[in-house]
Structure formats: C-alpha cells, structure tokens
mmCIF file of C-alpha atoms in Angstrom:
data_model
loop_
_atom_site.group_PDB
_atom_site.id
_atom_site.type_symbol
_atom_site.label_atom_id
_atom_site.label_comp_id
_atom_site.label_asym_id
_atom_site.label_seq_id
_atom_site.Cartn_x
_atom_site.Cartn_y
_atom_site.Cartn_z
ATOM 1 C CA UNK A 255 103.576 70.067 124.821
ATOM 2 C CA UNK A 256 106.883 70.665 126.610
ATOM 3 C CA UNK A 257 109.129 67.677 127.206
ATOM 4 C CA UNK A 258 108.950 66.024 130.618
ATOM 5 C CA UNK A 259 111.884 66.814 132.872
ATOM 6 C CA UNK A 260 114.260 63.902 133.644
ATOM 7 C CA UNK A 261 114.370 62.892 137.293
ATOM 8 C CA UNK A 262 118.028 63.842 137.841
ATOM 9 C CA UNK A 263 117.502 67.282 136.282
ATOM 10 C CA UNK A 264 114.437 67.853 138.447
ATOM 11 C CA UNK A 265 116.326 66.831 141.601
ATOM 12 C CA UNK A 266 119.178 69.207 140.764
ATOM 13 C CA UNK A 267 116.814 72.101 140.111
ATOM 14 C CA UNK A 268 114.881 71.427 143.302
ATOM 15 C CA UNK A 269 118.010 71.474 145.470
ATOM 16 C CA UNK A 270 119.183 74.651 143.730
ATOM 17 C CA UNK A 271 116.058 76.520 144.829
ATOM 18 C CA UNK A 272 117.438 77.140 148.306
ATOM 19 C CA UNK A 273 120.857 77.152 149.968
ATOM 20 C CA UNK A 274 121.393 74.998 153.067
ATOM 21 C CA UNK A 275 120.113 76.617 156.239
ATOM 22 C CA UNK A 276 122.383 78.413 158.741
ATOM 23 C CA UNK A 277 124.313 76.399 161.292
ATOM 24 C CA UNK A 278 124.013 76.095 165.048
ATOM 25 C CA UNK A 279 126.172 74.582 167.778
ATOM 26 C CA UNK A 280 124.526 71.867 169.851
ATOM 27 C CA UNK A 281 125.472 69.258 172.433
ATOM 28 C CA UNK A 282 126.202 65.644 171.571
ATOM 29 C CA UNK A 283 122.888 64.541 173.092
ATOM 30 C CA UNK A 284 121.032 66.527 170.409
ATOM 31 C CA UNK A 285 123.226 65.571 167.440
ATOM 32 C CA UNK A 286 121.977 62.227 166.203
ATOM 33 C CA UNK A 287 120.547 62.464 162.697
ATOM 34 C CA UNK A 288 121.926 65.971 162.105
ATOM 35 C CA UNK A 289 124.567 66.939 159.517
ATOM 36 C CA UNK A 290 127.954 68.424 160.344
ATOM 37 C CA UNK A 291 128.484 71.963 159.052
ATOM 38 C CA UNK A 292 132.273 71.825 159.164
ATOM 39 C CA UNK A 293 134.943 69.164 158.867
ATOM 40 C CA UNK A 294 135.464 67.574 162.280
ATOM 41 C CA UNK A 295 139.227 67.613 162.836
ATOM 42 C CA UNK A 296 140.856 65.718 165.663
ATOM 43 C CA UNK A 297 142.243 68.027 168.330
ATOM 44 C CA UNK A 298 144.314 65.242 169.888
ATOM 45 C CA UNK A 299 146.026 61.935 169.225
ATOM 46 C CA UNK A 300 144.006 58.838 170.094
ATOM 47 C CA UNK A 301 145.387 57.148 172.006
ATOM 48 C CA UNK A 302 147.546 59.958 173.345
ATOM 49 C CA UNK A 303 150.151 57.436 174.535
ATOM 50 C CA UNK A 304 150.829 53.712 173.963
ATOM 51 C CA UNK A 305 148.228 51.670 175.852
ATOM 52 C CA UNK A 306 147.836 48.041 176.800
ATOM 53 C CA UNK A 307 145.169 46.142 174.865
ATOM 54 C CA UNK A 308 145.056 43.319 177.413
ATOM 55 C CA UNK A 309 145.401 42.588 181.113
ATOM 56 C CA UNK A 310 148.892 41.251 181.757
ATOM 57 C CA UNK A 311 152.449 42.490 182.291
ATOM 58 C CA UNK A 312 154.473 45.120 180.457
ATOM 59 C CA UNK A 313 157.944 43.827 179.587
ATOM 60 C CA UNK A 314 160.865 44.333 177.231
ATOM 61 C CA UNK A 315 160.583 41.796 174.395
ATOM 62 C CA UNK A 316 164.329 41.153 174.494
ATOM 63 C CA UNK A 317 163.961 39.857 178.081
ATOM 64 C CA UNK A 318 161.878 36.855 177.018
ATOM 65 C CA UNK A 319 161.522 34.127 178.208
ATOM 66 C CA UNK A 320 162.080 35.724 181.633
ATOM 67 C CA UNK A 321 161.912 35.385 184.555
ATOM 68 C CA UNK A 322 161.154 38.961 185.671
ATOM 69 C CA UNK A 323 160.880 40.978 188.815
ATOM 70 C CA UNK A 324 157.490 42.661 189.276
ATOM 71 C CA UNK A 325 158.097 46.331 190.061
ATOM 72 C CA UNK A 326 154.614 47.875 190.261
ATOM 73 C CA UNK A 327 151.443 48.317 188.237
ATOM 74 C CA UNK A 328 149.839 50.611 185.690
ATOM 75 C CA UNK A 329 146.069 51.127 185.756
ATOM 76 C CA UNK A 330 143.864 52.957 183.266
ATOM 77 C CA UNK A 331 143.510 56.654 183.956
ATOM 78 C CA UNK A 332 146.887 57.261 185.607
ATOM 79 C CA UNK A 333 150.452 57.489 184.362
ATOM 80 C CA UNK A 334 152.979 54.874 185.592
ATOM 81 C CA UNK A 335 155.211 56.246 188.338
ATOM 82 C CA UNK A 336 158.318 54.540 186.932
ATOM 83 C CA UNK A 337 159.671 52.757 183.883
ATOM 84 C CA UNK A 338 160.649 49.160 183.162
ATOM 85 C CA UNK A 339 164.314 48.182 183.153
ATOM 86 C CA UNK A 340 166.057 44.971 182.066
ATOM 87 C CA UNK A 341 164.564 41.922 183.774
ATOM 88 C CA UNK A 342 161.600 43.856 185.138
ATOM 89 C CA UNK A 343 157.855 43.539 184.506
ATOM 90 C CA UNK A 344 154.993 45.846 185.499
ATOM 91 C CA UNK A 345 151.457 44.630 186.122
ATOM 92 C CA UNK A 346 149.250 46.385 183.542
ATOM 93 C CA UNK A 347 145.540 46.510 182.814
ATOM 94 C CA UNK A 348 143.560 47.042 179.619
ATOM 95 C CA UNK A 349 143.623 50.696 178.617
ATOM 96 C CA UNK A 350 146.532 51.576 180.917
ATOM 97 C CA UNK A 351 149.581 53.532 179.741
ATOM 98 C CA UNK A 352 152.661 51.532 178.834
ATOM 99 C CA UNK A 353 155.588 52.376 181.147
ATOM 100 C CA UNK A 354 158.765 53.773 179.627
ATOM 101 C CA UNK A 355 161.156 51.030 178.538
ATOM 102 C CA UNK A 356 158.423 48.426 177.951
ATOM 103 C CA UNK A 357 157.590 47.480 174.356
ATOM 104 C CA UNK A 358 155.394 44.369 174.697
ATOM 105 C CA UNK A 359 152.621 43.004 176.901
ATOM 106 C CA UNK A 360 152.501 39.367 177.937
ATOM 107 C CA UNK A 361 148.950 38.351 178.808
ATOM 108 C CA UNK A 362 148.225 37.199 182.339
ATOM 109 C CA UNK A 363 147.147 33.731 181.146
ATOM 110 C CA UNK A 364 150.729 33.050 179.949
ATOM 111 C CA UNK A 365 152.547 33.826 183.193
ATOM 112 C CA UNK A 366 152.504 33.004 186.884
ATOM 113 C CA UNK A 367 153.356 35.458 189.663
ATOM 114 C CA UNK A 368 154.988 34.132 192.824
ATOM 115 C CA UNK A 369 155.474 37.013 195.239
ATOM 116 C CA UNK A 370 157.548 39.531 193.257
ATOM 117 C CA UNK A 371 158.746 37.002 190.688
ATOM 118 C CA UNK A 372 157.084 36.426 187.305
ATOM 119 C CA UNK A 373 157.684 33.312 185.198
ATOM 120 C CA UNK A 374 156.471 32.351 181.740
ATOM 121 C CA UNK A 375 154.055 29.395 181.712
ATOM 122 C CA UNK A 376 152.518 29.693 178.245
ATOM 123 C CA UNK A 377 153.551 30.568 174.721
ATOM 124 C CA UNK A 378 154.176 34.239 175.426
ATOM 125 C CA UNK A 379 153.452 37.241 173.169
ATOM 126 C CA UNK A 380 155.125 35.782 170.088
ATOM 127 C CA UNK A 381 156.225 39.100 168.578
ATOM 128 C CA UNK A 382 157.640 42.466 169.536
ATOM 129 C CA UNK A 383 154.909 45.034 170.247
ATOM 130 C CA UNK A 384 152.101 42.536 170.859
ATOM 131 C CA UNK A 385 148.977 43.638 172.761
ATOM 132 C CA UNK A 386 149.831 47.331 172.553
ATOM 133 C CA UNK A 387 147.706 50.108 171.073
ATOM 134 C CA UNK A 388 150.243 52.480 169.552
ATOM 135 C CA UNK A 389 149.965 56.209 170.030
ATOM 136 C CA UNK A 390 147.642 57.759 167.385
ATOM 137 C CA UNK A 391 146.745 54.300 166.048
ATOM 138 C CA UNK A 392 143.066 55.364 166.018
ATOM 139 C CA UNK A 393 143.654 58.893 164.723
ATOM 140 C CA UNK A 394 146.181 61.704 164.990
ATOM 141 C CA UNK A 395 145.682 65.382 165.786
ATOM 142 C CA UNK A 396 144.595 67.180 162.628
ATOM 143 C CA UNK A 397 143.007 64.134 160.976
ATOM 144 C CA UNK A 398 139.603 64.776 159.396
ATOM 145 C CA UNK A 399 137.289 62.341 161.155
ATOM 146 C CA UNK A 400 133.985 63.551 159.702
ATOM 147 C CA UNK A 401 133.781 65.636 156.515
ATOM 148 C CA UNK A 402 131.276 68.484 156.453
ATOM 149 C CA UNK A 403 127.822 67.219 155.565
ATOM 150 C CA UNK A 404 128.201 63.884 157.359
ATOM 151 C CA UNK A 405 125.067 62.486 158.984
ATOM 152 C CA UNK A 406 125.746 62.028 162.680
ATOM 153 C CA UNK A 407 125.120 58.428 163.668
ATOM 154 C CA UNK A 408 125.828 57.199 167.215
ATOM 155 C CA UNK A 409 129.202 55.909 165.986
ATOM 156 C CA UNK A 410 130.058 59.234 164.358
ATOM 157 C CA UNK A 411 129.140 61.041 167.575
ATOM 158 C CA UNK A 412 131.493 58.744 169.493
ATOM 159 C CA UNK A 413 134.343 59.622 167.114
ATOM 160 C CA UNK A 414 133.576 63.345 167.405
ATOM 161 C CA UNK A 415 133.551 63.172 171.197
ATOM 162 C CA UNK A 416 136.836 61.253 171.254
ATOM 163 C CA UNK A 417 138.360 63.862 168.952
ATOM 164 C CA UNK A 418 138.271 66.437 171.733
ATOM 165 C CA UNK A 419 135.183 68.390 170.661
ATOM 166 C CA UNK A 420 132.646 69.525 173.244
ATOM 167 C CA UNK A 421 129.908 70.665 170.862
ATOM 168 C CA UNK A 422 129.289 70.283 167.141
ATOM 169 C CA UNK A 423 128.228 72.780 164.492
ATOM 170 C CA UNK A 424 125.336 71.321 162.497
ATOM 171 C CA UNK A 425 122.820 72.553 159.965
ATOM 172 C CA UNK A 426 119.584 73.920 161.341
ATOM 173 C CA UNK A 427 116.549 71.651 161.056
ATOM 174 C CA UNK A 428 114.188 72.712 158.257
ATOM 175 C CA UNK A 429 110.661 73.621 159.309
ATOM 176 C CA UNK A 430 108.290 71.607 157.113
ATOM 177 C CA UNK A 431 104.551 72.073 156.671
ATOM 178 C CA UNK A 432 102.446 69.260 155.221
ATOM 179 C CA UNK A 433 99.349 70.549 153.449
ATOM 180 C CA UNK A 434 96.838 68.132 151.964
ATOM 181 C CA UNK A 435 94.125 69.226 149.539
ATOM 182 C CA UNK A 436 90.892 67.651 148.398
ATOM 183 C CA UNK A 437 87.198 67.634 149.292
ATOM 184 C CA UNK A 438 87.261 63.846 149.495
ATOM 185 C CA UNK A 439 89.814 63.580 152.327
ATOM 186 C CA UNK A 440 88.887 63.023 155.964
ATOM 187 C CA UNK A 441 91.281 62.700 158.889
ATOM 188 C CA UNK A 442 92.075 59.042 159.487
ATOM 189 C CA UNK A 443 89.744 57.429 162.001
ATOM 190 C CA UNK A 444 86.838 59.823 161.496
ATOM 191 C CA UNK A 445 83.492 58.790 159.990
ATOM 192 C CA UNK A 446 83.274 58.901 156.202
ATOM 193 C CA UNK A 447 80.444 60.258 154.098
ATOM 194 C CA UNK A 448 79.764 58.737 150.670
ATOM 195 C CA UNK A 449 82.619 59.558 148.294
ATOM 196 C CA UNK A 450 85.101 60.352 151.088
ATOM 197 C CA UNK A 451 88.317 58.488 151.946
ATOM 198 C CA UNK A 452 90.728 58.604 154.893
ATOM 199 C CA UNK A 453 93.763 60.867 154.508
ATOM 200 C CA UNK A 454 96.637 58.386 154.379
ATOM 201 C CA UNK A 455 99.201 60.792 152.944
ATOM 202 C CA UNK A 456 99.531 63.065 155.990
ATOM 203 C CA UNK A 457 100.510 60.309 158.451
ATOM 204 C CA UNK A 458 102.667 58.629 155.784
ATOM 205 C CA UNK A 459 104.676 61.780 155.039
ATOM 206 C CA UNK A 460 104.974 62.677 158.716
ATOM 207 C CA UNK A 461 106.327 59.174 159.349
ATOM 208 C CA UNK A 462 108.803 59.488 156.470
ATOM 209 C CA UNK A 463 110.055 62.785 157.897
ATOM 210 C CA UNK A 464 110.282 61.417 161.442
ATOM 211 C CA UNK A 465 113.690 59.934 160.640
ATOM 212 C CA UNK A 466 114.967 63.197 159.165
ATOM 213 C CA UNK A 467 116.347 66.318 160.874
ATOM 214 C CA UNK A 468 113.145 68.279 160.305
ATOM 215 C CA UNK A 469 110.596 70.097 162.426
ATOM 216 C CA UNK A 470 107.254 69.023 161.007
ATOM 217 C CA UNK A 471 104.153 71.026 161.808
ATOM 218 C CA UNK A 472 100.840 69.259 162.321
ATOM 219 C CA UNK A 473 99.362 68.436 158.919
ATOM 220 C CA UNK A 474 97.069 71.090 157.464
ATOM 221 C CA UNK A 475 94.128 70.356 155.193
ATOM 222 C CA UNK A 476 92.203 72.569 152.811
ATOM 223 C CA UNK A 477 89.263 71.814 150.593
ATOM 224 C CA UNK A 478 89.413 72.349 146.841
ATOM 225 C CA UNK A 479 89.133 76.120 147.145
ATOM 226 C CA UNK A 480 91.750 78.230 145.377
ATOM 227 C CA UNK A 481 91.240 81.359 147.502
ATOM 228 C CA UNK A 482 91.527 79.499 150.802
ATOM 229 C CA UNK A 483 94.582 77.619 149.533
ATOM 230 C CA UNK A 484 96.208 80.907 148.466
ATOM 231 C CA UNK A 485 95.711 82.401 151.926
ATOM 232 C CA UNK A 486 97.066 79.338 153.678
ATOM 233 C CA UNK A 487 100.153 79.192 151.428
ATOM 234 C CA UNK A 488 100.987 82.778 152.373
ATOM 235 C CA UNK A 489 100.580 82.017 156.070
ATOM 236 C CA UNK A 490 102.689 78.863 155.957
ATOM 237 C CA UNK A 491 105.469 80.523 153.942
ATOM 238 C CA UNK A 492 106.085 82.986 156.769
ATOM 239 C CA UNK A 493 106.788 80.207 159.275
ATOM 240 C CA UNK A 494 108.336 77.370 157.284
ATOM 241 C CA UNK A 495 111.305 76.525 155.096
ATOM 242 C CA UNK A 496 109.431 73.886 153.089
ATOM 243 C CA UNK A 497 105.749 73.613 152.204
ATOM 244 C CA UNK A 498 104.676 70.191 150.965
ATOM 245 C CA UNK A 499 101.309 70.169 149.245
ATOM 246 C CA UNK A 500 99.679 66.831 148.506
ATOM 247 C CA UNK A 501 97.107 66.591 145.743
ATOM 248 C CA UNK A 502 95.878 69.307 143.403
ATOM 249 C CA UNK A 503 99.026 69.116 141.275
ATOM 250 C CA UNK A 504 97.479 67.905 138.035
ATOM 251 C CA UNK A 505 95.293 69.633 135.422
ATOM 252 C CA UNK A 506 91.754 68.927 136.646
ATOM 253 C CA UNK A 507 89.173 71.574 137.461
ATOM 254 C CA UNK A 508 89.762 70.993 141.165
ATOM 255 C CA UNK A 509 93.572 71.055 141.015
ATOM 256 C CA UNK A 510 94.450 74.468 142.412
ATOM 257 C CA UNK A 511 98.054 74.277 143.650
ATOM 258 C CA UNK A 512 99.662 75.960 140.645
ATOM 259 C CA UNK A 513 97.060 78.699 140.484
ATOM 260 C CA UNK A 514 97.097 79.341 144.219
ATOM 261 C CA UNK A 515 100.902 79.499 144.215
ATOM 262 C CA UNK A 516 100.773 82.184 141.519
ATOM 263 C CA UNK A 517 98.033 84.072 143.386
ATOM 264 C CA UNK A 518 100.175 84.017 146.543
ATOM 265 C CA UNK A 519 103.096 85.610 144.676
ATOM 266 C CA UNK A 520 105.098 82.408 144.363
ATOM 267 C CA UNK A 521 106.821 81.034 141.292
ATOM 268 C CA UNK A 522 106.977 77.596 139.696
ATOM 269 C CA UNK A 523 110.421 76.331 138.732
ATOM 270 C CA UNK A 524 109.253 73.120 137.065
ATOM 271 C CA UNK A 525 106.219 70.890 136.666
ATOM 272 C CA UNK A 526 105.863 67.352 135.314
ATOM 273 C CA UNK A 527 108.603 64.723 135.541
ATOM 274 C CA UNK A 528 109.413 61.828 133.223
ATOM 275 C CA UNK A 529 108.647 59.259 135.907
ATOM 276 C CA UNK A 530 105.901 56.886 136.951
ATOM 277 C CA UNK A 531 104.278 57.219 139.368
ATOM 278 C CA UNK A 532 104.583 60.924 140.152
ATOM 279 C CA UNK A 533 104.529 62.724 136.823
ATOM 280 C CA UNK A 534 102.555 65.835 137.990
ATOM 281 C CA UNK A 535 105.114 67.014 140.549
ATOM 282 C CA UNK A 536 105.461 70.779 141.153
ATOM 283 C CA UNK A 537 108.494 72.628 142.522
ATOM 284 C CA UNK A 538 108.716 76.338 143.197
ATOM 285 C CA UNK A 539 109.165 79.003 145.829
ATOM 286 C CA UNK A 540 106.984 81.325 147.849
ATOM 287 C CA UNK A 541 108.804 83.937 149.857
ATOM 288 C CA UNK A 542 111.779 82.240 151.496
ATOM 289 C CA UNK A 543 110.099 78.830 151.464
ATOM 290 C CA UNK A 544 110.518 76.080 148.909
ATOM 291 C CA UNK A 545 107.253 74.563 147.730
ATOM 292 C CA UNK A 546 106.994 70.955 146.641
ATOM 293 C CA UNK A 547 103.679 69.832 145.228
ATOM 294 C CA UNK A 548 103.282 66.049 145.398
ATOM 295 C CA UNK A 549 100.587 64.103 143.546
ATOM 296 C CA UNK A 550 97.689 62.937 145.689
ATOM 297 C CA UNK A 551 97.672 59.229 144.880
ATOM 298 C CA UNK A 552 99.330 57.440 147.834
ATOM 299 C CA UNK A 553 101.974 55.542 145.866
ATOM 300 C CA UNK A 554 102.773 58.661 143.837
ATOM 301 C CA UNK A 555 103.169 60.687 147.018
ATOM 302 C CA UNK A 556 105.342 57.949 148.528
ATOM 303 C CA UNK A 557 107.679 57.700 145.532
ATOM 304 C CA UNK A 558 108.009 61.451 144.964
ATOM 305 C CA UNK A 559 108.596 62.066 148.670
ATOM 306 C CA UNK A 560 111.415 59.506 148.573
ATOM 307 C CA UNK A 561 113.026 61.071 145.510
ATOM 308 C CA UNK A 562 112.375 64.764 146.162
ATOM 309 C CA UNK A 563 111.047 65.677 149.618
ATOM 310 C CA UNK A 564 113.568 63.736 151.690
ATOM 311 C CA UNK A 565 116.537 64.942 149.589
ATOM 312 C CA UNK A 566 115.303 68.544 149.862
ATOM 313 C CA UNK A 567 115.088 68.307 153.662
ATOM 314 C CA UNK A 568 118.541 66.721 153.864
ATOM 315 C CA UNK A 569 119.999 69.370 151.555
ATOM 316 C CA UNK A 570 118.596 72.209 153.655
ATOM 317 C CA UNK A 571 119.901 70.509 156.812
ATOM 318 C CA UNK A 572 123.413 70.427 155.337
ATOM 319 C CA UNK A 573 123.806 66.907 153.932
ATOM 320 C CA UNK A 574 126.792 66.316 151.649
ATOM 321 C CA UNK A 575 124.955 63.587 149.682
ATOM 322 C CA UNK A 576 121.212 64.231 150.028
ATOM 323 C CA UNK A 577 120.014 62.021 147.173
ATOM 324 C CA UNK A 578 119.076 58.372 147.789
ATOM 325 C CA UNK A 579 121.812 55.869 147.008
ATOM 326 C CA UNK A 580 121.325 53.534 144.046
ATOM 327 C CA UNK A 581 122.075 49.836 144.608
ATOM 328 C CA UNK A 582 121.942 46.756 142.394
ATOM 329 C CA UNK A 583 120.508 43.288 142.928
ATOM 330 C CA UNK A 584 119.345 40.432 140.660
ATOM 331 C CA UNK A 585 115.684 40.123 139.730
ATOM 332 C CA UNK A 586 113.757 37.280 141.318
ATOM 333 C CA UNK A 587 111.366 37.150 138.341
ATOM 334 C CA UNK A 588 111.378 38.343 134.744
ATOM 335 C CA UNK A 589 110.571 42.039 134.175
ATOM 336 C CA UNK A 590 108.789 43.579 131.194
ATOM 337 C CA UNK A 591 110.376 46.361 129.170
ATOM 338 C CA UNK A 592 110.078 50.035 130.066
ATOM 339 C CA UNK A 593 107.878 52.710 128.535
ATOM 340 C CA UNK A 594 108.106 56.459 127.925
ATOM 341 C CA UNK A 595 108.797 57.327 131.563
ATOM 342 C CA UNK A 596 111.157 55.905 134.152
ATOM 343 C CA UNK A 597 109.321 53.507 136.452
ATOM 344 C CA UNK A 598 109.823 53.276 140.198
ATOM 345 C CA UNK A 599 108.207 49.958 140.990
ATOM 346 C CA UNK A 600 107.286 49.143 144.542
ATOM 347 C CA UNK A 601 109.304 46.029 145.259
ATOM 348 C CA UNK A 602 110.474 43.572 147.866
ATOM 349 C CA UNK A 603 114.153 42.800 148.417
ATOM 350 C CA UNK A 604 114.525 39.392 150.051
ATOM 351 C CA UNK A 605 117.564 37.110 150.162
ATOM 352 C CA UNK A 606 119.366 39.565 147.915
ATOM 353 C CA UNK A 607 116.799 39.384 145.075
ATOM 354 C CA UNK A 608 114.215 41.927 143.895
ATOM 355 C CA UNK A 609 110.565 41.142 143.280
ATOM 356 C CA UNK A 610 108.190 43.834 141.971
ATOM 357 C CA UNK A 611 104.982 43.724 143.978
ATOM 358 C CA UNK A 612 101.599 42.955 142.491
ATOM 359 C CA UNK A 613 99.445 46.074 142.211
ATOM 360 C CA UNK A 614 101.518 48.962 140.844
ATOM 361 C CA UNK A 615 98.513 51.282 140.407
ATOM 362 C CA UNK A 616 99.410 54.595 142.048
ATOM 363 C CA UNK A 617 96.157 54.715 144.002
ATOM 364 C CA UNK A 618 96.842 51.515 145.922
ATOM 365 C CA UNK A 619 98.228 51.636 149.452
ATOM 366 C CA UNK A 620 98.394 47.922 150.330
ATOM 367 C CA UNK A 621 101.629 47.301 148.345
ATOM 368 C CA UNK A 622 103.312 50.100 150.304
ATOM 369 C CA UNK A 623 103.063 48.047 153.477
ATOM 370 C CA UNK A 624 105.342 45.394 151.957
ATOM 371 C CA UNK A 625 107.655 47.750 150.055
ATOM 372 C CA UNK A 626 111.281 47.879 151.155
ATOM 373 C CA UNK A 627 112.774 48.890 147.798
ATOM 374 C CA UNK A 628 111.963 50.941 144.712
ATOM 375 C CA UNK A 629 112.960 48.971 141.628
ATOM 376 C CA UNK A 630 114.078 51.347 138.855
ATOM 377 C CA UNK A 631 113.122 50.540 135.274
ATOM 378 C CA UNK A 632 114.598 52.983 132.781
ATOM 379 C CA UNK A 633 112.803 54.552 129.850
ATOM 380 C CA UNK A 634 112.493 52.062 126.967
ATOM 381 C CA UNK A 635 114.450 49.455 128.943
ATOM 382 C CA UNK A 636 114.399 46.015 127.262
ATOM 383 C CA UNK A 637 112.699 43.084 128.999
ATOM 384 C CA UNK A 638 114.942 41.298 131.491
ATOM 385 C CA UNK A 639 115.047 37.716 132.668
ATOM 386 C CA UNK A 640 115.151 36.559 136.262
ATOM 387 C CA UNK A 641 118.712 36.904 137.559
ATOM 388 C CA UNK A 642 119.467 40.054 135.560
ATOM 389 C CA UNK A 643 120.772 42.961 137.636
ATOM 390 C CA UNK A 644 118.442 45.858 138.386
ATOM 391 C CA UNK A 645 118.912 49.215 140.110
ATOM 392 C CA UNK A 646 116.958 49.927 143.280
ATOM 393 C CA UNK A 647 116.620 52.368 146.181
ATOM 394 C CA UNK A 648 116.386 51.108 149.749
ATOM 395 C CA UNK A 649 113.208 51.989 151.635
ATOM 396 C CA UNK A 650 113.774 51.930 155.374
#
C-alpha cells in the first residue's frame, strides 16, 4: 500500500494543478471579496496638502498666545484665497487646506471671536503643528497600498479608491460545479423512502462557497452509475473551472468517481490523505477543469472543503495566501494523544479556549452546527492537559 500523502503536500499539489485564472477590470461596487491582480500603487499623495484635523483657527505657533486678527476662512473642498501673516488667524474647518504661513490649528473651544479679533481663552494647541494632517501622512504617490493577491474588503476598497484608481484589476471568479453522488441521497425537504437520507452536503458546500469569489452552479446529483457519471463529468468540464464531486471517492463497489474520471479522459494527481476525517480525497483534472473528489460523510466533506476546496477557489481567483491561517489557543479540557493520521477535530472556541465537541464521527452533522474551529491534532501527538496550546483553524 502506498503511503498516505501529508496534508501540506496534498494542498501544494492541488494548487499546482491549475494556474490562477485571467484577470478582469471591474468597478469598485463589484470588488468586495475579489483578489487584486496587480499591486495597487498610489497615484497621488493623501492628503495632497496639509489639512486641518479640527474646526478652529489656523495660526502661526510663534504668535501664541495672541491676540489675532481674523482674516478669512478656509473650508473643505476649496483652496484658501490668501495666506496667514504675523498676528493673523484664519477660520478653518475639518478637512480644509491649511493656508500658507500657518503651521498650527487652535481649536474653536480654546478661543473667542469678537468681531474680527480672536483671543485665547483656553490652554491652546500646546505644540507646534497640532491638529494638522501633514501632506502624504496617509500615503504618498508610488506607495504600494495593496499587494497583488490581496482580498478586497470594504476598507481595502476605500484605500484603493483614495489612491486615485477608478477601476481595479482582479482575478476572474472560478466557475464551480457541485456534483453529489449516491443512490441514498434525496434533495433536502423531499419525502424519503426507506434507506434514503437528505442531501446535506450540497447546501453546505454552496453555503461555504457563498463567501468566496466563485460562480457556483446549481448542485447536480447522479445515482451510483459509472456511465452516467462519466457523461456528466465531461459535460461539466466544458463549462466549469472546478468540479467538486461529493461521495464515491472510496473503494466500495458503488464508488465510481475514480473510474468515471478515467473513462472521461481525466487524470488523478493524488488520492488518499493522511488526515481524519477525509482520508479518501481525490484530486485530478479533466480537460481544463480541476476535479476535487470529497468524501460523502458530512463532517469529512466539511473538513476537506475547508482545507482543499476553499483554498483551490481562492488560488484560482488570484489569492496571495489561499490556505487557511493556523492560530493557537489553550485547550479547555485535556486531549488524548494522536494516531496515524492528523486529526481535524470539530471544536468550539469560546473565551479564548478550545473545546473539542462530543461526537467526532464523520457521519454526524449535529456537531457542525456548533463548530467554529477545527482543532488540529498532529500524528502521534502526545496527550495534552487543559491549558496546553493547540493549533486551530477558524471556521466563519
């Protein structure tokens, strides 16, 4: 028997099956959740001139403690029509340009204006340059604001818009087909005959992909029929970048994914991973599409989708770091030692501590409802006491 492939090696080989997809330019309103194709460089200084950070009066610091003569005002969106000379102050508002000659802003709560005269009534600014946003204090022209492969959050989009860009180049969204197999599966909500169960994997995977930059086709289902599965794989490969099969990945008489992939002219890159749950995972290609065969047990499908499907979609969409981040937290309870495969235990992270959930059997769905972390237990790991640090992956 060939050795089981380590998780990291399998992830690397999966991502190497296909290059990221081509890029496209889109408007800011379409960008959230997408990945930048190029470095986003600032085309301008921000701010482009010194601005006031407060409502008050622009003065020369050396003229403190006043009094001053008020000579005009500066409002946001327009340039001052004159500068500030010795003994002068200009009314200024938050976000307005600082007039030439001024180097400090005294806030309006610290002064009193009587006609054109301004007198200090409070403590004053306290230091040269107070309440001023210096030119380029946010960023300067040429600064790299967002490296290529950055996921565009609302905050990142704000920075890109402020940089002077009008559109952004992002990776195209992968087209993903979800294909479930098995005579026992029935669409959720429909009546069940003896021996049948609702298909929980299709809605689960579609929900997991909903937060990713992917175009997911309506789930497809095929019975345990190798010829029908072969035909459907060929059809889906012509229209999709990723085909996700669920079930049929093991060695039983009714597990047809590997055989159907070969019949359709596809190739298998690897099969079987040193992990639990999710050992019988398949990765390969058919035409220009990547194929990922997930195990059919719900928890196995959930874990392997987290570790392989979501990273594959992010990689194709142009992500710089597509793999899930590993964090650490102390255990809330003692944990037994590890076995021959790496365990990904469904767990709960609360108050900064990890608790593995009761019911780790891969066929159970109820623990998934409470899962917000995958607790990682390495191969042959020694038992650990409560309070010991453990690695985990966040589940949104």
